CSV table of C-alpha atoms in Angstrom, one decimal:
chain,number,residue,atom,x,y,z
H,188,MET,CA,-1.6,141.2,79.4
H,189,GLU,CA,-3.7,138.6,77.6
H,190,GLN,CA,-7.3,138.7,78.8
H,191,PHE,CA,-9.4,135.6,79.7
H,192,GLU,CA,-11.2,135.0,76.4
H,193,PRO,CA,-13.7,137.9,76.8
H,194,GLY,CA,-17.0,137.6,75.0
H,195,SER,CA,-18.9,134.5,74.1
H,196,LEU,CA,-17.3,131.1,73.3
H,197,SER,CA,-17.3,130.3,69.6
H,198,PRO,CA,-19.5,127.5,68.2
H,199,PRO,CA,-16.5,125.2,67.8
H,200,GLN,CA,-15.5,125.7,71.4
H,201,LEU,CA,-19.0,125.0,72.6
H,202,ALA,CA,-19.0,121.8,70.4
H,203,ALA,CA,-15.8,120.7,72.1
H,204,ILE,CA,-17.4,121.3,75.6
H,205,ARG,CA,-20.5,119.2,74.6
H,206,ARG,CA,-18.3,116.3,73.4
H,207,SER,CA,-16.3,116.4,76.6
H,208,LEU,CA,-19.5,116.3,78.7
H,209,THR,CA,-21.3,113.6,76.9
H,210,THR,CA,-18.6,111.1,75.9
H,211,GLY,CA,-15.2,112.7,76.5
H,212,ARG,CA,-12.9,113.0,79.5
H,213,GLY,CA,-15.4,115.4,81.1
H,214,ALA,CA,-17.8,112.5,81.4
H,215,LEU,CA,-15.4,110.1,83.2
H,216,THR,CA,-15.2,109.1,86.8
H,217,ARG,CA,-12.0,108.7,88.9
H,218,ARG,CA,-10.3,105.4,89.5
H,219,SER,CA,-12.6,103.5,87.1
H,220,LEU,CA,-11.8,105.8,84.1
H,221,LEU,CA,-9.7,108.9,83.4
H,222,ARG,CA,-11.3,112.2,84.2
H,223,ALA,CA,-11.6,115.2,82.0
H,224,SER,CA,-8.5,116.9,80.8
H,225,GLY,CA,-10.5,118.7,78.2
H,226,ILE,CA,-12.7,121.7,78.5
H,227,GLY,CA,-15.3,120.3,80.9
H,228,ALA,CA,-19.1,120.2,81.5
H,229,LEU,CA,-21.6,122.4,79.7
H,230,THR,CA,-23.1,124.1,82.7
H,231,VAL,CA,-24.7,127.6,83.1
H,232,GLY,CA,-22.3,128.5,85.9
H,233,GLY,CA,-19.3,127.0,84.1
H,234,LEU,CA,-20.0,128.7,80.8
H,235,TYR,CA,-20.5,132.0,82.6
H,236,GLY,CA,-17.1,131.5,84.2
H,237,LEU,CA,-15.5,131.2,80.8
H,238,THR,CA,-17.5,133.9,78.9
H,239,GLY,CA,-17.7,136.8,81.3
H,240,CYS,CA,-16.7,140.1,79.7
H,241,GLY,CA,-14.6,142.8,81.2
H,242,ILE,CA,-13.0,140.6,83.9
H,243,PRO,CA,-10.0,142.6,85.2
H,244,PRO,CA,-6.9,140.5,85.6
H,245,ALA,CA,-5.1,140.6,88.9
H,246,LYS,CA,-1.5,141.7,89.1
H,247,ARG,CA,1.0,139.2,87.8
H,248,GLU,CA,3.8,137.2,89.5
H,249,GLY,CA,2.0,136.7,92.8
H,250,ASP,CA,1.6,140.5,93.4
H,251,ALA,CA,-2.1,140.0,93.7
H,252,ALA,CA,-1.5,138.7,97.2
H,253,THR,CA,1.0,140.2,99.7
H,254,ALA,CA,2.8,138.6,102.6
H,255,SER,CA,0.2,140.2,105.0
H,256,ASP,CA,-2.4,138.0,103.5
H,257,ASP,CA,-0.7,134.9,104.8
H,258,HIS,CA,-2.0,133.8,108.2
H,259,SER,CA,-0.2,130.5,108.3
H,260,ALA,CA,1.8,131.2,111.4
H,261,SER,CA,-1.2,132.0,113.5
H,262,GLU,CA,-3.8,129.7,111.8
H,263,LYS,CA,-2.6,126.1,111.5
H,264,GLU,CA,-5.0,125.1,108.8
H,265,ILE,CA,-5.4,124.5,105.1
H,266,ASN,CA,-8.6,124.4,103.0
H,267,PHE,CA,-7.9,122.0,100.1
H,268,SER,CA,-10.2,121.4,97.2
H,269,ASN,CA,-9.8,118.4,95.0
H,270,TRP,CA,-11.6,116.0,92.7
H,271,THR,CA,-13.5,113.0,94.0
H,272,GLU,CA,-11.6,109.8,94.7
H,273,TYR,CA,-8.3,111.5,94.1
H,274,MET,CA,-6.9,110.9,97.6
H,275,ASP,CA,-6.0,107.8,99.5
H,276,THR,CA,-8.5,106.6,102.0
H,277,SER,CA,-8.5,103.9,104.7
H,278,ASP,CA,-10.1,100.6,104.2
H,279,ASP,CA,-13.1,101.7,106.2
H,280,GLU,CA,-13.2,104.9,104.3
H,281,LYS,CA,-13.3,106.9,107.5
H,282,SER,CA,-9.9,108.6,107.2
H,283,ARG,CA,-7.3,109.8,104.7
H,284,PRO,CA,-4.0,108.3,105.9
H,285,THR,CA,-1.5,110.6,104.2
H,286,LEU,CA,-3.4,113.7,105.3
H,287,ALA,CA,-3.7,112.4,108.8
H,288,ALA,CA,0.0,111.8,108.9
H,289,PHE,CA,0.7,115.3,107.6
H,290,THR,CA,-1.4,116.8,110.5
H,291,LYS,CA,0.3,114.6,113.0
H,292,ARG,CA,3.7,115.8,111.8
H,293,THR,CA,3.0,119.5,111.4
H,294,GLY,CA,0.0,120.3,113.6
H,295,ILE,CA,-1.7,121.8,110.5
H,296,GLN,CA,-5.3,120.7,110.2
H,297,VAL,CA,-6.5,120.0,106.6
H,298,LYS,CA,-10.1,120.7,105.6
H,299,TYR,CA,-10.3,118.4,102.6
H,300,SER,CA,-13.2,119.0,100.2
H,301,GLU,CA,-14.1,116.8,97.2
H,302,ASP,CA,-15.9,119.7,95.6
H,303,ILE,CA,-14.4,119.7,92.1
H,304,ASN,CA,-16.4,117.7,89.6
H,305,ASP,CA,-15.4,119.6,86.4
H,306,ASN,CA,-12.9,122.3,85.5
H,307,VAL,CA,-15.3,124.7,84.0
H,308,GLU,CA,-18.0,124.3,86.7
H,309,PHE,CA,-15.4,124.8,89.5
H,310,PHE,CA,-13.9,127.9,87.8
H,311,GLY,CA,-17.5,129.3,87.7
H,312,LYS,CA,-17.6,128.9,91.5
H,313,ILE,CA,-14.4,130.7,92.3
H,314,ARG,CA,-14.2,133.2,89.4
H,315,PRO,CA,-16.3,136.0,91.1
H,316,GLN,CA,-14.0,136.1,94.2
H,317,LEU,CA,-10.8,135.9,92.2
H,318,ALA,CA,-12.0,138.7,89.9
H,319,ALA,CA,-13.0,140.8,92.9
H,320,GLY,CA,-9.6,140.3,94.6
H,321,GLN,CA,-11.1,138.3,97.4
H,322,ASP,CA,-10.2,135.1,99.2
H,323,THR,CA,-12.0,132.1,97.6
H,324,GLY,CA,-11.9,130.2,100.9
H,325,ARG,CA,-9.5,127.7,99.4
H,326,ASP,CA,-5.8,127.6,100.0
H,327,LEU,CA,-5.0,124.8,97.6
H,328,ILE,CA,-6.8,123.6,94.4
H,329,VAL,CA,-6.3,121.0,91.7
H,330,VAL,CA,-7.1,121.9,88.1
H,331,THR,CA,-6.1,120.6,84.7
H,332,ASP,CA,-3.3,122.2,82.8
H,333,TRP,CA,-5.4,124.2,80.4
H,334,LEU,CA,-7.3,125.9,83.2
H,335,ALA,CA,-4.2,126.2,85.4
H,336,ALA,CA,-2.6,128.1,82.4
H,337,ARG,CA,-5.6,130.5,82.3
H,338,ILE,CA,-5.6,131.2,86.1
H,339,ILE,CA,-1.9,131.9,86.1
H,340,ARG,CA,-2.2,134.1,83.0
H,341,LEU,CA,-4.8,136.2,84.8
H,342,GLY,CA,-2.6,136.5,87.8
H,343,TRP,CA,-5.0,134.6,90.0
H,344,ALA,CA,-2.5,132.1,91.3
H,345,GLN,CA,0.2,133.0,93.8
H,346,LYS,CA,3.9,132.6,93.0
H,347,LEU,CA,5.3,129.8,95.1
H,348,ASP,CA,8.2,130.2,97.5
H,349,PRO,CA,11.0,127.6,96.5
H,350,ALA,CA,12.3,127.8,100.1
H,351,ASN,CA,9.1,126.0,101.2
H,352,LEU,CA,9.3,123.3,98.5
H,353,PRO,CA,12.7,121.5,98.7
H,354,HIS,CA,11.3,118.1,98.0
H,355,ALA,CA,9.1,119.3,95.2
H,356,TYR,CA,11.9,121.2,93.6
H,357,ALA,CA,14.3,118.2,93.8
H,358,ASN,CA,11.9,115.4,93.0
H,359,LEU,CA,9.7,116.6,90.2
H,360,ILE,CA,10.4,114.3,87.3
H,361,PRO,CA,11.8,116.1,84.2
H,362,GLN,CA,8.9,115.6,81.9
H,363,PHE,CA,6.7,117.9,84.0
H,364,ARG,CA,9.3,120.5,84.9
H,365,ASN,CA,8.8,123.3,82.3
H,366,PRO,CA,5.4,123.6,80.8
H,367,ASP,CA,5.0,126.6,78.4
H,368,TRP,CA,2.2,127.9,80.5
H,369,ASP,CA,4.2,128.0,83.8
H,370,PRO,CA,7.9,128.1,83.0
H,371,GLY,CA,10.0,126.6,85.8
H,372,ARG,CA,6.8,125.7,87.8
H,373,ALA,CA,6.8,129.1,89.4
H,374,HIS,CA,3.1,128.8,90.3
H,375,SER,CA,2.2,125.2,90.2
H,376,TYR,CA,3.2,121.6,90.8
H,377,PRO,CA,1.6,118.5,89.2
H,378,TRP,CA,-0.7,116.3,91.3
H,379,THR,CA,-0.8,113.6,88.7
H,380,GLY,CA,-0.1,113.1,85.0
H,381,ILE,CA,-2.5,111.7,82.3
H,382,ASP,CA,-1.1,109.9,79.3
H,383,THR,CA,-2.5,109.1,75.9
H,384,VAL,CA,-1.2,105.8,74.4
H,385,ILE,CA,-2.2,103.2,71.9
H,386,ALA,CA,-4.3,100.3,73.2
H,387,TYR,CA,-5.3,97.1,71.4
H,388,ASN,CA,-7.1,93.8,71.9
H,389,ALA,CA,-4.6,91.1,71.2
H,390,LYS,CA,-7.4,88.6,70.5
H,391,ALA,CA,-8.9,90.9,67.9
H,392,THR,CA,-5.6,91.5,66.3
H,393,GLU,CA,-4.7,87.8,66.3
H,394,GLY,CA,-1.7,88.5,68.4
H,395,ARG,CA,-0.3,91.3,66.3
H,396,LYS,CA,1.1,94.3,68.2
H,397,VAL,CA,-0.2,97.8,67.3
H,398,ASP,CA,2.3,100.4,68.2
H,399,SER,CA,2.0,103.5,65.9
H,400,VAL,CA,-0.6,105.9,64.5
H,401,THR,CA,0.7,104.9,61.0
H,402,GLN,CA,-0.4,101.4,61.7
H,403,LEU,CA,-3.8,102.5,63.0
H,404,LEU,CA,-4.3,104.4,59.8
H,405,ASP,CA,-2.7,102.2,57.2
H,406,ASP,CA,-2.8,98.5,58.4
H,407,PRO,CA,-5.5,96.8,56.2
H,408,THR,CA,-6.1,94.1,58.8
H,409,LEU,CA,-7.4,96.8,61.1
H,410,LYS,CA,-9.7,98.4,58.6
H,411,GLY,CA,-13.0,99.5,60.2
H,412,ARG,CA,-11.9,98.5,63.7
H,413,VAL,CA,-9.8,101.6,64.6
H,414,GLY,CA,-10.8,104.3,67.1
H,415,PHE,CA,-9.5,107.8,67.6
H,416,LEU,CA,-10.5,110.2,70.4
H,417,THR,CA,-13.0,113.1,70.3
H,418,GLU,CA,-10.5,115.2,72.3
H,419,MET,CA,-8.7,117.3,69.7
H,420,ARG,CA,-5.4,117.6,71.6
H,421,ASP,CA,-5.0,113.9,72.0
H,422,THR,CA,-6.0,112.8,68.5
H,423,VAL,CA,-4.2,115.6,66.6
H,424,GLY,CA,-1.2,115.6,69.0
H,425,MET,CA,-0.6,111.9,68.5
H,426,THR,CA,-0.9,112.3,64.7
H,427,LEU,CA,1.5,115.2,64.7
H,428,LEU,CA,4.0,113.1,66.6
H,429,ASP,CA,3.6,110.3,64.0
H,430,GLN,CA,4.3,112.8,61.3
H,431,GLY,CA,7.5,113.9,62.9
H,432,LYS,CA,6.1,117.2,64.3
H,433,ASP,CA,6.3,118.5,67.8
H,434,PRO,CA,3.0,119.1,69.5
H,435,ALA,CA,4.7,121.7,71.7
H,436,ASN,CA,5.8,123.7,68.7
H,437,PHE,CA,3.7,123.3,65.6
H,438,THR,CA,2.3,125.6,62.9
H,439,THR,CA,-1.2,125.8,61.5
H,440,ALA,CA,0.1,124.1,58.4
H,441,ASP,CA,1.3,121.2,60.6
H,442,PHE,CA,-2.1,121.0,62.2
H,443,ASP,CA,-3.8,121.0,58.8
H,444,GLY,CA,-1.5,118.2,57.7
H,445,ALA,CA,-2.5,116.1,60.6
H,446,ILE,CA,-6.2,116.8,59.9
H,447,GLY,CA,-5.7,115.7,56.3
H,448,ARG,CA,-4.0,112.5,57.4
H,449,LEU,CA,-6.9,111.7,59.7
H,450,GLN,CA,-9.5,112.7,57.0
H,451,LYS,CA,-8.0,110.0,54.7
H,452,GLY,CA,-8.6,107.5,57.4
H,453,VAL,CA,-12.2,108.6,57.6
H,454,ASP,CA,-12.7,108.6,53.8
H,455,THR,CA,-11.2,105.0,53.4
H,456,LYS,CA,-13.3,103.8,56.4
H,457,GLN,CA,-10.1,102.7,58.2
H,458,ILE,CA,-11.3,104.6,61.2
H,459,ARG,CA,-14.5,103.1,62.7
H,460,ARG,CA,-15.3,106.1,64.8
H,461,PHE,CA,-14.1,108.9,67.0
H,462,THR,CA,-15.0,108.2,70.7
H,463,GLY,CA,-14.8,109.5,74.2
H,464,ASN,CA,-14.6,107.1,77.1
H,465,ASP,CA,-17.1,104.8,75.4
H,466,TYR,CA,-14.2,103.2,73.5
H,467,THR,CA,-13.5,101.0,76.5
H,468,ALA,CA,-16.5,98.7,76.0
H,469,ASP,CA,-15.8,98.3,72.3
H,470,LEU,CA,-12.1,97.6,72.9
H,471,ASP,CA,-12.9,95.1,75.7
H,472,LYS,CA,-15.3,93.2,73.3
H,473,GLY,CA,-13.0,93.4,70.3
H,474,ASP,CA,-15.3,95.6,68.2
H,475,LEU,CA,-12.4,98.0,68.2
H,476,ALA,CA,-9.2,96.1,67.5
H,477,ALA,CA,-7.0,99.1,68.4
H,478,CYS,CA,-7.4,102.8,69.3
H,479,LEU,CA,-6.0,105.8,71.1
H,480,ALA,CA,-6.6,105.4,74.8
H,481,TRP,CA,-6.0,107.0,78.2
H,482,ALA,CA,-3.6,105.2,80.3
H,483,GLY,CA,-5.9,104.9,83.3
H,484,ASP,CA,-8.4,103.1,81.2
H,485,VAL,CA,-5.8,100.6,80.1
H,486,ILE,CA,-4.9,99.8,83.7
H,487,GLN,CA,-8.5,99.2,84.6
H,488,LEU,CA,-9.3,97.2,81.5
H,489,GLN,CA,-6.3,94.9,82.0
H,490,ALA,CA,-7.5,94.0,85.4
H,491,GLY,CA,-10.5,92.2,83.8
H,492,ASN,CA,-9.2,91.3,80.4
H,493,PRO,CA,-5.7,89.9,79.8
H,494,ASP,CA,-6.1,90.5,76.0
H,495,ILE,CA,-5.9,94.3,76.5
H,496,LYS,CA,-2.4,95.5,75.7
H,497,TYR,CA,-0.9,98.9,75.2
H,498,ALA,CA,2.0,100.4,73.3
H,499,ILE,CA,4.1,103.6,73.5
H,500,PRO,CA,4.8,104.7,69.9
H,501,ALA,CA,8.4,105.2,68.9
H,502,ALA,CA,7.3,108.7,67.9
H,503,GLY,CA,6.2,109.5,71.4
H,504,TYR,CA,2.9,110.0,73.3
H,505,LEU,CA,0.9,112.9,74.8
H,506,THR,CA,0.9,113.8,78.5
H,507,SER,CA,-1.3,116.4,80.3
H,508,SER,CA,-1.5,117.0,84.1
H,509,ASP,CA,-3.6,118.0,87.0
H,510,ASN,CA,-1.9,120.7,89.0
H,511,LEU,CA,-1.8,122.1,92.5
H,512,LEU,CA,-2.3,125.9,92.7
H,513,VAL,CA,-2.5,128.4,95.6
H,514,PRO,CA,-5.3,130.9,94.6
H,515,ALA,CA,-4.7,134.6,95.0
H,516,HIS,CA,-5.5,136.0,98.5
H,517,ALA,CA,-5.5,132.5,100.1
H,518,ARG,CA,-5.1,132.9,103.8
H,519,HIS,CA,-2.6,130.0,104.3
H,520,LYS,CA,-0.1,130.1,101.5
H,521,THR,CA,2.9,128.8,103.5
H,522,ASN,CA,0.8,126.0,105.0
H,523,ALA,CA,-0.3,125.0,101.5
H,524,GLU,CA,3.3,125.0,100.2
H,525,LYS,CA,4.2,122.7,103.1
H,526,LEU,CA,1.5,120.3,102.0
H,527,ILE,CA,2.6,120.4,98.3
H,528,ASP,CA,6.1,119.6,99.4
H,529,TYR,CA,4.9,116.8,101.6
H,530,TYR,CA,3.4,115.0,98.6
H,531,TYR,CA,6.7,115.1,96.9
H,532,GLU,CA,8.3,113.0,99.5
H,533,PRO,CA,8.7,109.6,97.8
H,534,ALA,CA,7.2,107.5,100.6
H,535,VAL,CA,4.1,109.8,100.7
H,536,ALA,CA,3.8,109.9,96.9
H,537,ALA,CA,4.0,106.1,96.8
H,538,GLN,CA,1.0,105.8,99.2
H,539,LEU,CA,-1.0,108.2,97.0
H,540,ALA,CA,0.0,106.5,93.7
H,541,ALA,CA,-0.9,103.1,95.0
H,542,PHE,CA,-4.4,104.2,95.7
H,543,ILE,CA,-5.2,106.3,92.7
H,544,SER,CA,-3.1,104.6,90.0
H,545,TYR,CA,-2.3,107.7,88.0
H,546,VAL,CA,1.1,108.8,86.6
H,547,CYS,CA,3.2,109.8,89.6
H,548,PRO,CA,5.2,113.0,89.0
H,549,VAL,CA,7.6,112.2,91.8
H,550,ASP,CA,11.1,111.0,91.1
H,551,GLY,CA,12.5,108.2,93.3
H,552,VAL,CA,9.0,106.8,94.2
H,553,LYS,CA,9.6,103.3,92.7
H,554,GLU,CA,11.3,101.7,95.7
H,555,ASP,CA,8.6,102.9,98.2
H,556,LEU,CA,5.8,101.9,95.8
H,557,ALA,CA,7.4,98.4,95.4
H,558,ARG,CA,7.0,97.9,99.2
H,559,ILE,CA,3.3,98.4,98.7
H,560,ASP,CA,2.7,96.7,95.4
H,561,PRO,CA,5.6,95.5,93.2
H,562,ALA,CA,3.3,95.3,90.1
H,563,LEU,CA,2.4,99.0,90.4
H,564,ALA,CA,6.0,99.9,90.8
H,565,ASP,CA,6.9,98.1,87.6
H,566,ASN,CA,4.0,99.7,85.7
H,567,VAL,CA,5.4,102.5,83.5
H,568,LEU,CA,1.9,103.9,83.1
H,569,ILE,CA,2.2,104.9,86.8
H,570,VAL,CA,6.0,105.2,87.2
H,571,PRO,CA,7.5,106.1,83.9
H,572,ASP,CA,11.0,104.8,83.3
H,573,LYS,CA,13.6,107.0,81.5
H,574,GLU,CA,12.8,105.5,78.1
H,575,MET,CA,9.1,106.3,78.4
H,576,ALA,CA,9.6,109.7,80.0
H,577,ALA,CA,11.8,110.7,77.1
H,578,LYS,CA,8.9,110.0,74.7
H,579,SER,CA,6.5,112.3,76.6
H,580,HIS,CA,5.2,115.4,74.8
H,581,ALA,CA,2.8,118.1,75.8
H,582,PHE,CA,0.4,119.9,73.5
H,583,ARG,CA,1.2,123.6,73.4
H,584,SER,CA,-1.0,126.3,74.7
H,585,LEU,CA,-3.4,127.8,72.2
H,586,THR,CA,-4.6,131.3,71.7
H,587,SER,CA,-8.4,131.9,71.7
H,588,GLU,CA,-8.2,132.4,68.0
H,589,GLU,CA,-6.3,129.1,67.4
H,590,GLU,CA,-8.7,127.2,69.7
H,591,THR,CA,-11.6,128.4,67.7
H,592,ALA,CA,-10.1,127.6,64.3
H,593,TYR,CA,-8.6,124.3,65.3
H,594,GLU,CA,-11.8,123.0,67.0
H,595,GLU,CA,-13.8,124.0,63.9
H,596,LYS,CA,-11.6,121.9,61.7
H,597,PHE,CA,-11.6,119.0,64.1
H,598,THR,CA,-15.4,119.1,64.6
H,599,LYS,CA,-15.8,118.9,60.8
H,600,LEU,CA,-13.4,115.9,60.7
H,601,ILE,CA,-15.2,113.9,63.3
H,602,GLY,CA,-18.6,114.8,62.1
H,603,ALA,CA,-19.7,116.2,65.5
């Protein structure tokens, strides 16, 4: 079994963590801007959680927890850990309507905690119990795909029972069904999706549409006013797509080709700079005419500036996800599965999507969302249509060696 990156993180990996903390997705807040899908905050506890040596993996395929560990029948409760502002709330902020409705229907009380601020930091909290084969005190957690992959690989996530997930199984949209890190969604289901697209300021481009990485890198009218992201997977992944390569199945030579393409943009000063979430202010003012952007940012910017537009390249776009997992030795696995399935009912999913405005992974949600807000239902950044979904691509999982080598090359490119 592959171990969890024993030993210390390499300097390129540490550099990626620092970028994510200071300007990248690790520095963002929910609802106003997209949150980290990258490595996360540089904290002592978080780094320890990633670098601990000799951590024994649990048994695979859910064998780390047995049926006797599940107390759902006698204990009608769930302990659910999530990110801040990632759940619908009432106008007076005193209740969470969808959770309250779940309890009313099932009698299962949900202890909901907004105690996840960063992937790495959170993993540092739960790693000791997981490594020791102990209950973390949480029945359901939400983590980004790269961390979900590692937890599953270590055997620290329970295999889900399809019999308890009829809505989830039927309604999960195709683009999220089969990640390489959890084939067939045996251990996880998406809470939301996070898209990387092209954004542009129509006033700054004098009305011209910007809809490809090639245009970002080659259009002379954009010279010096183009931004790419400091997140390696997003910038390189979008460039790979533009070059006709598949981010889910590429070689080191392909990666190097994308880096070379971007390096030319740096050398010719076509690229103004590589940014984290701080591109939003420059795009809003027009200092950046066009850039790679996270879909949630676009939705927020458009609310205050009608000149902000977005485009889905013909070559496709990158998608990542935040995912629901049941940790090993959780006391209430069946109850947690019932809650996962509940959020895959279209009417419930619509209520959640209307509040958080992230990509909804639930098929058939549009009609229910339209009853709440027709504009949201028609926004493909929240409810992807078939054409958009077909253009979605995921960046493949990397080995520790690849992560180190690729981040080193990317760090050199962006001058970080």
